[in-house]
Amino acid sequence: MTQTPKTTASSMRTKAADVAQDVKSNAQEAATQAAEHVKGQAEQARIGAADEMSSVASSLRKAADDMRGGSPQERTVGQLAHSLADMSDTLRDKDLGEMAADVSAFARRNPLMFLGGAALVGFAAMRFGKASDRTTIGGTQV
């Protein structure tokens, strides 16, 4: 039995629609998997950052204990250690969506402080990047 041109065109349209639907669902599935992967990586980075902050807070606490009791330096370093420990706990306890909402709310309430903090973080990141970029081997800079 031979197909008429109308039947052939209809059949091709149906096949094209089926292929388009398959491509669409494959793309959605790939996007979902990529989003889950990125979310997992972000969660690992968040936990790693919280652990690192906790470690720095412990080091600062130890340094404060080694200083003369009651001195301004000891109080300042102790307060810094306490603040870092609190930030570490907050970072560990909140998910990324909650933290983003908190940062956004803070930025709306205190735009100058937010911009100043962002600038400080940028400067610190640049200094850290420059410092880690300088590698020495056998006393010579590579």
PDB file of C-alpha atoms in Angstrom:
ATOM      1  CA  MET A   1       0.000   0.000   0.000  1.00  0.00           C
ATOM      2  CA  THR A   2       1.426   3.393  -0.956  1.00  0.00           C
ATOM      3  CA  GLN A   3       1.072   6.399   1.223  1.00  0.00           C
ATOM      4  CA  THR A   4      -0.271   9.604  -0.122  1.00  0.00           C
ATOM      5  CA  PRO A   5       1.777  12.781   0.270  1.00  0.00           C
ATOM      6  CA  LYS A   6      -0.702  13.987   2.920  1.00  0.00           C
ATOM      7  CA  THR A   7      -0.287  10.812   4.967  1.00  0.00           C
ATOM      8  CA  THR A   8       3.505  10.966   4.623  1.00  0.00           C
ATOM      9  CA  ALA A   9       3.597  14.604   5.756  1.00  0.00           C
ATOM     10  CA  SER A  10       1.333  13.823   8.717  1.00  0.00           C
ATOM     11  CA  SER A  11       3.510  10.867   9.676  1.00  0.00           C
ATOM     12  CA  MET A  12       6.665  13.018   9.458  1.00  0.00           C
ATOM     13  CA  ARG A  13       5.049  15.731  11.594  1.00  0.00           C
ATOM     14  CA  THR A  14       4.138  13.153  14.232  1.00  0.00           C
ATOM     15  CA  LYS A  15       7.679  11.731  14.232  1.00  0.00           C
ATOM     16  CA  ALA A  16       9.179  15.237  14.456  1.00  0.00           C
ATOM     17  CA  ALA A  17       6.902  16.054  17.398  1.00  0.00           C
ATOM     18  CA  ASP A  18       7.935  12.821  19.127  1.00  0.00           C
ATOM     19  CA  VAL A  19      11.640  13.600  18.592  1.00  0.00           C
ATOM     20  CA  ALA A  20      11.149  17.171  19.846  1.00  0.00           C
ATOM     21  CA  GLN A  21       9.400  15.860  22.967  1.00  0.00           C
ATOM     22  CA  ASP A  22      12.250  13.379  23.574  1.00  0.00           C
ATOM     23  CA  VAL A  23      14.855  16.145  23.189  1.00  0.00           C
ATOM     24  CA  LYS A  24      12.894  18.387  25.547  1.00  0.00           C
ATOM     25  CA  SER A  25      12.612  15.737  28.268  1.00  0.00           C
ATOM     26  CA  ASN A  26      16.297  14.782  27.899  1.00  0.00           C
ATOM     27  CA  ALA A  27      17.277  18.440  28.237  1.00  0.00           C
ATOM     28  CA  GLN A  28      15.085  18.867  31.326  1.00  0.00           C
ATOM     29  CA  GLU A  29      16.571  15.746  32.891  1.00  0.00           C
ATOM     30  CA  ALA A  30      20.130  16.932  32.160  1.00  0.00           C
ATOM     31  CA  ALA A  31      19.349  20.369  33.633  1.00  0.00           C
ATOM     32  CA  THR A  32      17.905  18.775  36.776  1.00  0.00           C
ATOM     33  CA  GLN A  33      20.967  16.548  37.189  1.00  0.00           C
ATOM     34  CA  ALA A  34      23.321  19.498  36.639  1.00  0.00           C
ATOM     35  CA  ALA A  35      21.430  21.590  39.199  1.00  0.00           C
ATOM     36  CA  GLU A  36      21.603  18.765  41.757  1.00  0.00           C
ATOM     37  CA  HIS A  37      25.336  18.369  41.116  1.00  0.00           C
ATOM     38  CA  VAL A  38      25.979  22.098  41.542  1.00  0.00           C
ATOM     39  CA  LYS A  39      23.868  22.148  44.710  1.00  0.00           C
ATOM     40  CA  GLY A  40      25.862  19.218  46.111  1.00  0.00           C
ATOM     41  CA  GLN A  41      29.158  20.940  45.317  1.00  0.00           C
ATOM     42  CA  ALA A  42      27.928  24.168  46.937  1.00  0.00           C
ATOM     43  CA  GLU A  43      26.867  22.263  50.057  1.00  0.00           C
ATOM     44  CA  GLN A  44      30.308  20.638  50.300  1.00  0.00           C
ATOM     45  CA  ALA A  45      31.970  24.042  49.895  1.00  0.00           C
ATOM     46  CA  ARG A  46      29.674  25.511  52.572  1.00  0.00           C
ATOM     47  CA  ILE A  47      30.543  22.763  55.039  1.00  0.00           C
ATOM     48  CA  GLY A  48      34.248  23.049  54.200  1.00  0.00           C
ATOM     49  CA  ALA A  49      34.153  26.807  54.765  1.00  0.00           C
ATOM     50  CA  ALA A  50      32.348  26.308  58.086  1.00  0.00           C
ATOM     51  CA  ASP A  51      34.996  23.786  59.175  1.00  0.00           C
ATOM     52  CA  GLU A  52      37.802  26.144  58.156  1.00  0.00           C
ATOM     53  CA  MET A  53      36.213  29.052  60.044  1.00  0.00           C
ATOM     54  CA  SER A  54      35.849  26.843  63.097  1.00  0.00           C
ATOM     55  CA  SER A  55      39.517  25.890  62.868  1.00  0.00           C
ATOM     56  CA  VAL A  56      40.582  29.551  62.607  1.00  0.00           C
ATOM     57  CA  ALA A  57      38.334  30.404  65.568  1.00  0.00           C
ATOM     58  CA  SER A  58      40.009  27.659  67.629  1.00  0.00           C
ATOM     59  CA  SER A  59      43.444  28.993  66.698  1.00  0.00           C
ATOM     60  CA  LEU A  60      42.414  32.531  67.647  1.00  0.00           C
ATOM     61  CA  ARG A  61      40.966  31.282  70.921  1.00  0.00           C
ATOM     62  CA  LYS A  62      44.269  29.536  71.698  1.00  0.00           C
ATOM     63  CA  ALA A  63      46.199  32.702  70.802  1.00  0.00           C
ATOM     64  CA  ALA A  64      43.924  34.751  73.082  1.00  0.00           C
ATOM     65  CA  ASP A  65      44.536  32.282  75.925  1.00  0.00           C
ATOM     66  CA  ASP A  66      48.297  32.708  75.458  1.00  0.00           C
ATOM     67  CA  MET A  67      48.063  36.505  75.769  1.00  0.00           C
ATOM     68  CA  ARG A  68      48.159  38.459  79.005  1.00  0.00           C
ATOM     69  CA  GLY A  69      44.767  38.073  80.679  1.00  0.00           C
ATOM     70  CA  GLY A  70      42.577  41.144  80.516  1.00  0.00           C
ATOM     71  CA  SER A  71      44.706  42.949  77.938  1.00  0.00           C
ATOM     72  CA  PRO A  72      42.967  44.766  75.078  1.00  0.00           C
ATOM     73  CA  GLN A  73      44.636  42.425  72.588  1.00  0.00           C
ATOM     74  CA  GLU A  74      43.403  39.368  74.445  1.00  0.00           C
ATOM     75  CA  ARG A  75      39.832  40.710  74.558  1.00  0.00           C
ATOM     76  CA  THR A  76      39.909  41.706  70.866  1.00  0.00           C
ATOM     77  CA  VAL A  77      41.288  38.355  69.699  1.00  0.00           C
ATOM     78  CA  GLY A  78      38.831  36.536  71.988  1.00  0.00           C
ATOM     79  CA  GLN A  79      35.883  38.483  70.558  1.00  0.00           C
ATOM     80  CA  LEU A  80      37.081  37.783  67.025  1.00  0.00           C
ATOM     81  CA  ALA A  81      37.353  34.068  67.833  1.00  0.00           C
ATOM     82  CA  HIS A  82      33.845  34.090  69.319  1.00  0.00           C
ATOM     83  CA  SER A  83      32.429  35.894  66.252  1.00  0.00           C
ATOM     84  CA  LEU A  84      34.103  33.460  63.847  1.00  0.00           C
ATOM     85  CA  ALA A  85      32.788  30.486  65.842  1.00  0.00           C
ATOM     86  CA  ASP A  86      29.257  31.945  65.676  1.00  0.00           C
ATOM     87  CA  MET A  87      29.597  32.539  61.918  1.00  0.00           C
ATOM     88  CA  SER A  88      30.835  28.976  61.474  1.00  0.00           C
ATOM     89  CA  ASP A  89      27.825  27.584  63.329  1.00  0.00           C
ATOM     90  CA  THR A  90      25.462  29.758  61.300  1.00  0.00           C
ATOM     91  CA  LEU A  91      27.101  28.672  58.055  1.00  0.00           C
ATOM     92  CA  ARG A  92      26.839  25.024  59.066  1.00  0.00           C
ATOM     93  CA  ASP A  93      23.199  25.252  60.197  1.00  0.00           C
ATOM     94  CA  LYS A  94      21.636  27.191  57.310  1.00  0.00           C
ATOM     95  CA  ASP A  95      21.113  26.065  53.744  1.00  0.00           C
ATOM     96  CA  LEU A  96      22.229  28.166  50.792  1.00  0.00           C
ATOM     97  CA  GLY A  97      18.763  29.588  50.092  1.00  0.00           C
ATOM     98  CA  GLU A  98      18.407  30.905  53.650  1.00  0.00           C
ATOM     99  CA  MET A  99      21.884  32.448  53.542  1.00  0.00           C
ATOM    100  CA  ALA A 100      21.185  34.136  50.206  1.00  0.00           C
ATOM    101  CA  ALA A 101      17.947  35.583  51.603  1.00  0.00           C
ATOM    102  CA  ASP A 102      19.784  36.815  54.722  1.00  0.00           C
ATOM    103  CA  VAL A 103      22.530  38.469  52.647  1.00  0.00           C
ATOM    104  CA  SER A 104      19.946  40.066  50.387  1.00  0.00           C
ATOM    105  CA  ALA A 105      17.985  41.425  53.364  1.00  0.00           C
ATOM    106  CA  PHE A 106      21.176  42.758  54.963  1.00  0.00           C
ATOM    107  CA  ALA A 107      22.202  44.438  51.698  1.00  0.00           C
ATOM    108  CA  ARG A 108      18.804  46.172  51.490  1.00  0.00           C
ATOM    109  CA  ARG A 109      18.972  47.357  55.116  1.00  0.00           C
ATOM    110  CA  ASN A 110      22.665  48.385  55.068  1.00  0.00           C
ATOM    111  CA  PRO A 111      23.819  49.026  51.492  1.00  0.00           C
ATOM    112  CA  LEU A 112      26.991  50.926  52.467  1.00  0.00           C
ATOM    113  CA  MET A 113      28.096  48.259  54.938  1.00  0.00           C
ATOM    114  CA  PHE A 114      27.362  45.572  52.379  1.00  0.00           C
ATOM    115  CA  LEU A 115      29.405  47.317  49.681  1.00  0.00           C
ATOM    116  CA  GLY A 116      32.244  47.977  52.123  1.00  0.00           C
ATOM    117  CA  GLY A 117      32.248  44.336  53.214  1.00  0.00           C
ATOM    118  CA  ALA A 118      32.186  43.159  49.613  1.00  0.00           C
ATOM    119  CA  ALA A 119      35.164  45.422  48.839  1.00  0.00           C
ATOM    120  CA  LEU A 120      37.085  44.056  51.849  1.00  0.00           C
ATOM    121  CA  VAL A 121      36.362  40.481  50.813  1.00  0.00           C
ATOM    122  CA  GLY A 122      37.530  41.304  47.278  1.00  0.00           C
ATOM    123  CA  PHE A 123      40.771  42.855  48.518  1.00  0.00           C
ATOM    124  CA  ALA A 124      41.409  39.903  50.827  1.00  0.00           C
ATOM    125  CA  ALA A 125      40.752  37.440  47.997  1.00  0.00           C
ATOM    126  CA  MET A 126      43.170  39.306  45.723  1.00  0.00           C
ATOM    127  CA  ARG A 127      45.888  39.345  48.401  1.00  0.00           C
ATOM    128  CA  PHE A 128      45.319  35.659  49.069  1.00  0.00           C
ATOM    129  CA  GLY A 129      45.445  34.920  45.341  1.00  0.00           C
ATOM    130  CA  LYS A 130      48.649  36.881  44.867  1.00  0.00           C
ATOM    131  CA  ALA A 131      50.255  35.267  47.905  1.00  0.00           C
ATOM    132  CA  SER A 132      49.366  31.741  46.796  1.00  0.00           C
ATOM    133  CA  ASP A 133      50.480  32.540  43.243  1.00  0.00           C
ATOM    134  CA  ARG A 134      54.076  33.045  44.390  1.00  0.00           C
ATOM    135  CA  THR A 135      55.632  29.635  44.658  1.00  0.00           C
ATOM    136  CA  THR A 136      59.269  29.071  45.577  1.00  0.00           C
ATOM    137  CA  ILE A 137      61.292  26.000  44.810  1.00  0.00           C
ATOM    138  CA  GLY A 138      64.810  25.745  46.168  1.00  0.00           C
ATOM    139  CA  GLY A 139      64.798  29.416  47.168  1.00  0.00           C
ATOM    140  CA  THR A 140      63.850  30.700  43.692  1.00  0.00           C
ATOM    141  CA  GLN A 141      60.487  32.058  42.793  1.00  0.00           C
ATOM    142  CA  VAL A 142      58.650  30.072  40.140  1.00  0.00           C
TER     143      VAL A 142
END
